[in-house]
Amino acid sequence: MLERFTEHARRVIFFARYEASHYGCPSIESFHIILGLAREDRVLFRKFKTDLQKLSELYERLYPERNPPIATSVEVPLSAESKRILQKAADEADKFGQRHVGPEHLLLAATIESTQVREELGKLGITESTVLESVKDFSRRMQVGDLSRKFENFFSAGIAPRTGIGYDLHRLEPGRKLIVGGVEIPFDKGSVGHSDGDVLIHAICDALLGSAALGDIGAHFPDTDPKWKGAKSLDFLTHLSKVLDEKNIYIFHIDAVVILERPKLGPHFPAMREAIAKALGMQPDQINLKAKTNEGVDAIGRGEAIAAYAVATIAG
Ligand code: MG
């Protein structure tokens, strides 16, 4: 069963064994798994505003009597309840169609299988339902394409996220379409430029290429290449999505700001997020968009141009 456990989840059990030995327990109990989780996955408990120190203090209050530590060379076995927690973690992963078993599944399983864990962590707001929400959230993000394996690989391999920045500006002229974030916005002016002049998509392309250290949009989509003549900017994103996917790169998040004097973009954001998410195989809530005016200053302020900045966070 452990072959499905991520490196993180295996380390949780390693640390749980360490905690049992440290406290002189002859078997690894459910609360040792909680301490192991707190040691290995600090992020998991951060949202519940608790950490290893607080959980260790709680443990010591629950078990004031202490045996001498057991030598770490002695293989302390899992208790029957802890074995059930491991099995339950795998069952919970199955329910979500997840091949991997991670720390979040172990925490969920511990709140289900162990009365003591349920009661004590419940006082800290860590309940089956709150943990389930975390697992669902995680699951939802993972189920975009076939990303569960990548997630597992990143976290197990300890690969850090990377961030890239992108910027673009286009002149605005009458009689052209204004396309922002893949959505046509009704307006009396539009972008002048290569393809459909979608500043937001161009900035996102550069942010993604920057995060992956793959150069810039000009190198990937040269305006001299007939292949991209008349292409929609969203097609650039679809292409980049494939490039990143082949490199086993996962996009966690995109944030962007579009700067233009008029018209208001806010009402179009849901459609833009939808279009961008679709092109990149992401969920709309992994994409944040903002709009600013330039307070009447400079060319943007005079309505002669539109600009955008974007930041992308990836791993892989
Ligand atoms: Mg451009």
mmCIF file of C-alpha atoms and ligand atoms in Angstrom:
data_model
loop_
_atom_site.group_PDB
_atom_site.id
_atom_site.type_symbol
_atom_site.label_atom_id
_atom_site.label_comp_id
_atom_site.label_asym_id
_atom_site.label_seq_id
_atom_site.Cartn_x
_atom_site.Cartn_y
_atom_site.Cartn_z
ATOM 1 C CA MET A 1 0.000 0.000 0.000
ATOM 2 C CA LEU A 2 2.832 2.405 0.827
ATOM 3 C CA GLU A 3 3.964 2.461 -2.804
ATOM 4 C CA ARG A 4 1.086 4.899 -3.445
ATOM 5 C CA PHE A 5 2.285 7.185 -0.650
ATOM 6 C CA THR A 6 4.140 10.287 -1.770
ATOM 7 C CA GLU A 7 7.608 10.951 -0.445
ATOM 8 C CA HIS A 8 5.993 13.509 1.900
ATOM 9 C CA ALA A 9 3.484 10.982 3.231
ATOM 10 C CA ARG A 10 6.248 8.423 3.823
ATOM 11 C CA ARG A 11 8.254 11.011 5.691
ATOM 12 C CA VAL A 12 5.189 11.703 7.863
ATOM 13 C CA ILE A 13 5.298 8.060 8.956
ATOM 14 C CA PHE A 14 9.063 8.262 9.455
ATOM 15 C CA PHE A 15 8.568 11.296 11.715
ATOM 16 C CA ALA A 16 5.615 9.643 13.478
ATOM 17 C CA ARG A 17 7.958 6.768 14.344
ATOM 18 C CA TYR A 18 10.525 9.282 15.552
ATOM 19 C CA GLU A 19 7.898 10.927 17.812
ATOM 20 C CA ALA A 20 6.810 7.547 19.238
ATOM 21 C CA SER A 21 10.454 6.677 20.017
ATOM 22 C CA HIS A 22 11.063 10.116 21.503
ATOM 23 C CA TYR A 23 8.098 9.767 23.865
ATOM 24 C CA GLY A 24 9.015 6.145 24.707
ATOM 25 C CA CYS A 25 5.833 4.650 23.203
ATOM 26 C CA PRO A 26 6.014 0.993 22.171
ATOM 27 C CA SER A 27 3.840 1.666 19.089
ATOM 28 C CA ILE A 28 3.103 4.515 16.692
ATOM 29 C CA GLU A 29 -0.252 5.922 17.778
ATOM 30 C CA SER A 30 -2.593 8.195 15.832
ATOM 31 C CA PHE A 31 -1.348 11.320 17.599
ATOM 32 C CA HIS A 32 2.233 10.505 16.566
ATOM 33 C CA ILE A 33 0.987 10.632 12.976
ATOM 34 C CA ILE A 34 -0.396 14.117 13.688
ATOM 35 C CA LEU A 35 2.991 15.198 15.076
ATOM 36 C CA GLY A 36 4.662 13.614 12.050
ATOM 37 C CA LEU A 37 2.330 15.608 9.793
ATOM 38 C CA ALA A 38 3.178 18.827 11.628
ATOM 39 C CA ARG A 39 6.892 18.129 11.209
ATOM 40 C CA GLU A 40 6.703 17.272 7.529
ATOM 41 C CA ASP A 41 3.943 19.500 6.172
ATOM 42 C CA ARG A 42 3.867 22.888 7.882
ATOM 43 C CA VAL A 43 1.554 24.349 5.256
ATOM 44 C CA LEU A 44 -1.140 21.804 6.092
ATOM 45 C CA PHE A 45 -1.603 23.175 9.606
ATOM 46 C CA ARG A 46 -0.869 26.832 8.869
ATOM 47 C CA LYS A 47 -4.424 27.548 7.771
ATOM 48 C CA PHE A 48 -5.623 26.168 11.103
ATOM 49 C CA LYS A 49 -3.177 28.489 12.890
ATOM 50 C CA THR A 50 -1.377 25.668 14.632
ATOM 51 C CA ASP A 51 2.070 24.120 14.330
ATOM 52 C CA LEU A 52 4.379 21.415 15.665
ATOM 53 C CA GLN A 53 5.105 23.283 18.880
ATOM 54 C CA LYS A 54 1.433 23.759 19.785
ATOM 55 C CA LEU A 55 0.584 20.182 18.853
ATOM 56 C CA SER A 56 3.548 18.843 20.859
ATOM 57 C CA GLU A 57 2.370 20.846 23.885
ATOM 58 C CA LEU A 58 -1.112 19.413 23.405
ATOM 59 C CA TYR A 59 0.343 15.896 23.212
ATOM 60 C CA GLU A 60 2.354 16.422 26.393
ATOM 61 C CA ARG A 61 -0.785 17.631 28.207
ATOM 62 C CA LEU A 62 -2.648 14.514 27.033
ATOM 63 C CA TYR A 63 0.210 12.212 28.037
ATOM 64 C CA PRO A 64 1.944 13.795 31.043
ATOM 65 C CA GLU A 65 3.601 10.529 32.030
ATOM 66 C CA ARG A 66 6.624 9.827 29.945
ATOM 67 C CA ASN A 67 8.670 6.669 29.345
ATOM 68 C CA PRO A 68 12.365 6.955 28.561
ATOM 69 C CA PRO A 69 13.004 7.413 24.843
ATOM 70 C CA ILE A 70 13.381 4.300 22.731
ATOM 71 C CA ALA A 71 16.546 4.011 20.643
ATOM 72 C CA THR A 72 15.803 4.986 17.038
ATOM 73 C CA SER A 73 17.467 1.731 15.949
ATOM 74 C CA VAL A 74 14.413 -0.075 17.379
ATOM 75 C CA GLU A 75 11.645 -0.389 14.770
ATOM 76 C CA VAL A 76 8.560 0.857 16.639
ATOM 77 C CA PRO A 77 5.470 -0.741 14.994
ATOM 78 C CA LEU A 78 2.256 0.986 13.924
ATOM 79 C CA SER A 79 -0.679 0.501 16.304
ATOM 80 C CA ALA A 80 -3.830 -1.138 14.921
ATOM 81 C CA GLU A 81 -5.521 2.283 14.765
ATOM 82 C CA SER A 82 -2.552 3.828 12.912
ATOM 83 C CA LYS A 83 -2.669 0.981 10.386
ATOM 84 C CA ARG A 84 -6.351 1.743 9.850
ATOM 85 C CA ILE A 85 -5.473 5.422 9.316
ATOM 86 C CA LEU A 86 -2.987 4.480 6.588
ATOM 87 C CA GLN A 87 -5.554 2.269 4.878
ATOM 88 C CA LYS A 88 -8.247 4.931 5.261
ATOM 89 C CA ALA A 89 -5.918 7.543 3.718
ATOM 90 C CA ALA A 90 -5.595 5.348 0.635
ATOM 91 C CA ASP A 91 -9.391 4.818 0.561
ATOM 92 C CA GLU A 92 -9.980 8.569 0.765
ATOM 93 C CA ALA A 93 -7.523 9.163 -2.104
ATOM 94 C CA ASP A 94 -9.480 6.571 -4.122
ATOM 95 C CA LYS A 95 -12.711 8.462 -3.498
ATOM 96 C CA PHE A 96 -11.166 11.481 -5.211
ATOM 97 C CA GLY A 97 -9.771 9.345 -8.012
ATOM 98 C CA GLN A 98 -6.259 10.196 -6.858
ATOM 99 C CA ARG A 99 -3.502 7.703 -7.421
ATOM 100 C CA HIS A 100 -1.222 9.283 -4.843
ATOM 101 C CA VAL A 101 -1.718 9.321 -1.074
ATOM 102 C CA GLY A 102 -0.455 12.548 0.457
ATOM 103 C CA PRO A 103 -0.269 14.161 3.904
ATOM 104 C CA GLU A 104 -3.710 15.743 3.406
ATOM 105 C CA HIS A 105 -5.249 12.263 3.062
ATOM 106 C CA LEU A 106 -3.456 11.126 6.225
ATOM 107 C CA LEU A 107 -4.848 14.070 8.185
ATOM 108 C CA LEU A 108 -8.349 13.405 6.858
ATOM 109 C CA ALA A 109 -8.062 9.700 7.702
ATOM 110 C CA ALA A 110 -6.807 10.458 11.233
ATOM 111 C CA THR A 111 -9.808 12.720 11.915
ATOM 112 C CA ILE A 112 -12.124 9.930 10.728
ATOM 113 C CA GLU A 113 -10.471 6.903 12.361
ATOM 114 C CA SER A 114 -9.237 8.255 15.694
ATOM 115 C CA THR A 115 -11.730 9.492 18.277
ATOM 116 C CA GLN A 116 -8.973 11.223 20.221
ATOM 117 C CA VAL A 117 -7.588 13.031 17.170
ATOM 118 C CA ARG A 118 -11.123 14.049 16.171
ATOM 119 C CA GLU A 119 -11.908 15.426 19.623
ATOM 120 C CA GLU A 120 -8.602 17.196 20.278
ATOM 121 C CA LEU A 121 -8.039 18.641 16.805
ATOM 122 C CA GLY A 122 -11.724 19.528 16.601
ATOM 123 C CA LYS A 123 -11.094 22.051 19.384
ATOM 124 C CA LEU A 124 -8.572 23.713 17.055
ATOM 125 C CA GLY A 125 -11.070 23.845 14.194
ATOM 126 C CA ILE A 126 -9.454 20.890 12.430
ATOM 127 C CA THR A 127 -12.451 18.679 11.720
ATOM 128 C CA GLU A 128 -13.272 16.058 9.154
ATOM 129 C CA SER A 129 -15.249 18.624 7.170
ATOM 130 C CA THR A 130 -12.599 21.381 7.259
ATOM 131 C CA VAL A 131 -9.875 18.925 6.243
ATOM 132 C CA LEU A 132 -12.176 17.503 3.584
ATOM 133 C CA GLU A 133 -12.532 21.005 2.141
ATOM 134 C CA SER A 134 -8.734 21.236 1.867
ATOM 135 C CA VAL A 135 -8.540 17.863 0.158
ATOM 136 C CA LYS A 136 -11.365 18.801 -2.224
ATOM 137 C CA ASP A 137 -9.670 22.081 -3.057
ATOM 138 C CA PHE A 138 -6.419 20.259 -3.692
ATOM 139 C CA SER A 139 -8.224 17.614 -5.697
ATOM 140 C CA ARG A 140 -10.036 20.188 -7.829
ATOM 141 C CA ARG A 141 -6.741 21.816 -8.738
ATOM 142 C CA MET A 142 -5.128 18.497 -9.465
ATOM 143 C CA GLN A 143 -7.883 17.210 -11.669
ATOM 144 C CA VAL A 144 -7.113 19.713 -14.393
ATOM 145 C CA GLY A 145 -5.828 17.382 -17.098
ATOM 146 C CA ASP A 146 -3.551 14.653 -15.873
ATOM 147 C CA LEU A 147 -1.733 16.719 -13.311
ATOM 148 C CA SER A 148 -1.946 14.570 -10.224
ATOM 149 C CA ARG A 149 1.242 12.758 -11.178
ATOM 150 C CA LYS A 150 3.025 16.080 -11.726
ATOM 151 C CA PHE A 151 1.874 17.452 -8.403
ATOM 152 C CA GLU A 152 3.121 14.372 -6.694
ATOM 153 C CA ASN A 153 6.438 14.627 -8.498
ATOM 154 C CA PHE A 154 6.949 18.302 -7.642
ATOM 155 C CA PHE A 155 6.179 18.003 -3.982
ATOM 156 C CA SER A 156 7.985 14.721 -3.511
ATOM 157 C CA ALA A 157 11.031 16.021 -5.325
ATOM 158 C CA GLY A 158 10.927 19.281 -3.373
ATOM 159 C CA ILE A 159 10.829 21.346 -6.604
ATOM 160 C CA ALA A 160 10.319 25.006 -5.752
ATOM 161 C CA PRO A 161 7.806 27.179 -7.587
ATOM 162 C CA ARG A 162 9.144 29.808 -9.992
ATOM 163 C CA THR A 163 7.688 33.156 -10.954
ATOM 164 C CA GLY A 164 7.827 35.134 -14.211
ATOM 165 C CA ILE A 165 6.769 38.643 -15.147
ATOM 166 C CA GLY A 166 5.348 39.874 -18.436
ATOM 167 C CA TYR A 167 4.527 43.300 -19.821
ATOM 168 C CA ASP A 168 2.964 44.524 -23.041
ATOM 169 C CA LEU A 169 1.619 47.718 -24.560
ATOM 170 C CA HIS A 170 -0.338 48.363 -27.740
ATOM 171 C CA ARG A 171 -1.454 51.564 -29.374
ATOM 172 C CA LEU A 172 -5.202 52.055 -29.663
ATOM 173 C CA GLU A 173 -6.747 53.334 -32.906
ATOM 174 C CA PRO A 174 -10.298 53.803 -34.160
ATOM 175 C CA GLY A 175 -11.798 51.177 -36.416
ATOM 176 C CA ARG A 176 -9.996 48.210 -34.846
ATOM 177 C CA LYS A 177 -11.298 45.485 -32.571
ATOM 178 C CA LEU A 178 -10.458 45.720 -28.890
ATOM 179 C CA ILE A 179 -9.644 42.208 -27.734
ATOM 180 C CA VAL A 180 -8.492 41.732 -24.153
ATOM 181 C CA GLY A 181 -8.015 38.363 -22.484
ATOM 182 C CA GLY A 182 -9.472 36.644 -25.542
ATOM 183 C CA VAL A 183 -12.731 38.607 -25.258
ATOM 184 C CA GLU A 184 -13.928 41.239 -27.700
ATOM 185 C CA ILE A 185 -14.870 44.398 -25.831
ATOM 186 C CA PRO A 186 -17.341 46.792 -27.493
ATOM 187 C CA PHE A 187 -15.452 50.071 -27.947
ATOM 188 C CA ASP A 188 -14.741 52.652 -30.641
ATOM 189 C CA LYS A 189 -10.987 51.893 -30.653
ATOM 190 C CA GLY A 190 -8.890 48.749 -30.753
ATOM 191 C CA SER A 191 -5.297 47.517 -30.474
ATOM 192 C CA VAL A 192 -2.824 47.996 -33.282
ATOM 193 C CA GLY A 193 -0.371 45.169 -33.563
ATOM 194 C CA HIS A 194 0.680 41.689 -34.433
ATOM 195 C CA SER A 195 -2.167 39.160 -34.299
ATOM 196 C CA ASP A 196 -5.216 40.553 -32.511
ATOM 197 C CA GLY A 197 -3.136 42.851 -30.299
ATOM 198 C CA ASP A 198 -4.335 41.270 -27.068
ATOM 199 C CA VAL A 199 -2.054 42.945 -24.497
ATOM 200 C CA LEU A 200 -3.247 40.840 -21.617
ATOM 201 C CA ILE A 201 -2.571 37.536 -23.366
ATOM 202 C CA HIS A 202 0.797 38.806 -24.604
ATOM 203 C CA ALA A 203 1.796 39.816 -21.055
ATOM 204 C CA ILE A 204 0.650 36.414 -19.746
ATOM 205 C CA CYS A 205 2.674 34.649 -22.472
ATOM 206 C CA ASP A 206 5.804 36.529 -21.394
ATOM 207 C CA ALA A 207 5.107 35.836 -17.714
ATOM 208 C CA LEU A 208 4.771 32.106 -18.440
ATOM 209 C CA LEU A 209 7.864 32.050 -20.647
ATOM 210 C CA GLY A 210 9.752 34.009 -18.000
ATOM 211 C CA SER A 211 8.749 31.653 -15.204
ATOM 212 C CA ALA A 212 9.883 28.672 -17.265
ATOM 213 C CA ALA A 213 13.087 30.476 -18.360
ATOM 214 C CA LEU A 214 12.091 30.012 -22.016
ATOM 215 C CA GLY A 215 12.785 33.477 -23.385
ATOM 216 C CA ASP A 216 10.028 35.757 -24.627
ATOM 217 C CA ILE A 217 7.005 35.955 -26.870
ATOM 218 C CA GLY A 218 8.985 37.390 -29.807
ATOM 219 C CA ALA A 219 11.176 34.301 -29.937
ATOM 220 C CA HIS A 220 8.247 31.876 -29.804
ATOM 221 C CA PHE A 221 5.740 33.698 -31.984
ATOM 222 C CA PRO A 222 7.756 35.894 -34.385
ATOM 223 C CA ASP A 223 5.576 38.181 -36.494
ATOM 224 C CA THR A 224 7.693 37.082 -39.475
ATOM 225 C CA ASP A 225 6.457 33.483 -39.120
ATOM 226 C CA PRO A 226 3.455 32.907 -41.443
ATOM 227 C CA LYS A 227 2.312 30.181 -39.060
ATOM 228 C CA TRP A 228 1.184 32.833 -36.607
ATOM 229 C CA LYS A 229 -0.120 35.334 -39.164
ATOM 230 C CA GLY A 230 -3.671 36.222 -38.226
ATOM 231 C CA ALA A 231 -3.550 33.847 -35.259
ATOM 232 C CA LYS A 232 -5.633 34.680 -32.230
ATOM 233 C CA SER A 233 -3.543 35.455 -29.165
ATOM 234 C CA LEU A 234 -5.445 32.737 -27.316
ATOM 235 C CA ASP A 235 -3.822 30.305 -29.771
ATOM 236 C CA PHE A 236 -0.438 31.421 -28.368
ATOM 237 C CA LEU A 237 -1.607 30.366 -24.922
ATOM 238 C CA THR A 238 -2.870 27.016 -26.179
ATOM 239 C CA HIS A 239 0.504 26.452 -27.845
ATOM 240 C CA LEU A 240 2.419 27.508 -24.708
ATOM 241 C CA SER A 241 0.245 25.226 -22.625
ATOM 242 C CA LYS A 242 1.504 22.299 -24.741
ATOM 243 C CA VAL A 243 5.124 23.486 -24.524
ATOM 244 C CA LEU A 244 4.937 23.714 -20.731
ATOM 245 C CA ASP A 245 3.053 20.450 -20.463
ATOM 246 C CA GLU A 246 5.761 18.637 -22.411
ATOM 247 C CA LYS A 247 8.276 19.973 -19.923
ATOM 248 C CA ASN A 248 6.148 18.653 -17.062
ATOM 249 C CA ILE A 249 5.557 22.224 -15.882
ATOM 250 C CA TYR A 250 2.418 22.990 -13.929
ATOM 251 C CA ILE A 251 0.933 26.506 -13.764
ATOM 252 C CA PHE A 252 -0.234 27.279 -10.261
ATOM 253 C CA HIS A 253 -1.459 30.813 -10.661
ATOM 254 C CA ILE A 254 -1.604 33.873 -12.888
ATOM 255 C CA ASP A 255 -2.175 37.422 -11.716
ATOM 256 C CA ALA A 256 -2.455 40.384 -14.078
ATOM 257 C CA VAL A 257 -3.315 44.052 -14.271
ATOM 258 C CA VAL A 258 -4.565 45.787 -17.407
ATOM 259 C CA ILE A 259 -4.071 49.544 -17.644
ATOM 260 C CA LEU A 260 -6.382 51.559 -19.854
ATOM 261 C CA GLU A 261 -8.457 54.681 -19.497
ATOM 262 C CA ARG A 262 -11.689 53.393 -21.022
ATOM 263 C CA PRO A 263 -13.834 51.276 -21.250
ATOM 264 C CA LYS A 264 -14.392 49.434 -17.955
ATOM 265 C CA LEU A 265 -13.058 45.885 -18.101
ATOM 266 C CA GLY A 266 -14.421 44.524 -14.803
ATOM 267 C CA PRO A 267 -17.687 43.191 -16.271
ATOM 268 C CA HIS A 268 -15.679 41.192 -18.831
ATOM 269 C CA PHE A 269 -13.294 39.577 -16.325
ATOM 270 C CA PRO A 270 -15.336 36.380 -15.786
ATOM 271 C CA ALA A 271 -15.367 35.699 -19.548
ATOM 272 C CA MET A 272 -11.639 36.514 -19.816
ATOM 273 C CA ARG A 273 -10.705 34.242 -16.917
ATOM 274 C CA GLU A 274 -12.795 31.499 -18.475
ATOM 275 C CA ALA A 275 -11.111 31.914 -21.875
ATOM 276 C CA ILE A 276 -7.575 32.056 -20.436
ATOM 277 C CA ALA A 277 -8.226 29.104 -18.123
ATOM 278 C CA LYS A 278 -9.588 27.046 -21.004
ATOM 279 C CA ALA A 279 -6.584 27.790 -23.217
ATOM 280 C CA LEU A 280 -4.155 26.852 -20.441
ATOM 281 C CA GLY A 281 -6.043 23.875 -19.002
ATOM 282 C CA MET A 282 -6.482 25.689 -15.698
ATOM 283 C CA GLN A 283 -9.424 26.582 -13.479
ATOM 284 C CA PRO A 284 -10.712 30.196 -13.652
ATOM 285 C CA ASP A 285 -10.011 30.663 -9.937
ATOM 286 C CA GLN A 286 -6.309 30.124 -10.637
ATOM 287 C CA ILE A 287 -6.396 33.363 -12.631
ATOM 288 C CA ASN A 288 -6.792 36.816 -11.131
ATOM 289 C CA LEU A 289 -7.393 39.948 -13.204
ATOM 290 C CA LYS A 290 -7.356 43.599 -12.243
ATOM 291 C CA ALA A 291 -7.864 46.856 -14.144
ATOM 292 C CA LYS A 292 -6.445 50.328 -13.587
ATOM 293 C CA THR A 293 -6.701 53.656 -15.327
ATOM 294 C CA ASN A 294 -3.630 55.803 -15.808
ATOM 295 C CA GLU A 295 -5.343 58.806 -14.183
ATOM 296 C CA GLY A 296 -5.262 60.708 -17.478
ATOM 297 C CA VAL A 297 -1.465 60.684 -17.540
ATOM 298 C CA ASP A 298 0.625 59.933 -20.636
ATOM 299 C CA ALA A 299 -0.488 58.070 -23.748
ATOM 300 C CA ILE A 300 -2.498 55.501 -21.801
ATOM 301 C CA GLY A 301 -4.217 58.294 -19.911
ATOM 302 C CA ARG A 302 -5.108 59.999 -23.191
ATOM 303 C CA GLY A 303 -6.692 56.727 -24.388
ATOM 304 C CA GLU A 304 -4.005 56.209 -27.034
ATOM 305 C CA ALA A 305 -2.683 52.946 -25.629
ATOM 306 C CA ILE A 306 -3.441 49.919 -23.485
ATOM 307 C CA ALA A 307 -0.895 48.049 -21.357
ATOM 308 C CA ALA A 308 -0.797 44.968 -19.179
ATOM 309 C CA TYR A 309 1.439 43.388 -16.571
ATOM 310 C CA ALA A 310 1.201 39.712 -15.630
ATOM 311 C CA VAL A 311 2.869 37.407 -13.145
ATOM 312 C CA ALA A 312 2.821 33.633 -13.461
ATOM 313 C CA THR A 313 3.799 31.058 -10.860
ATOM 314 C CA ILE A 314 4.765 27.600 -12.032
ATOM 315 C CA ALA A 315 6.588 24.505 -10.882
ATOM 316 C CA GLY A 316 8.384 21.896 -12.867
HETATM 317 MG MG MG B 1 1.843 42.556 -27.855
#
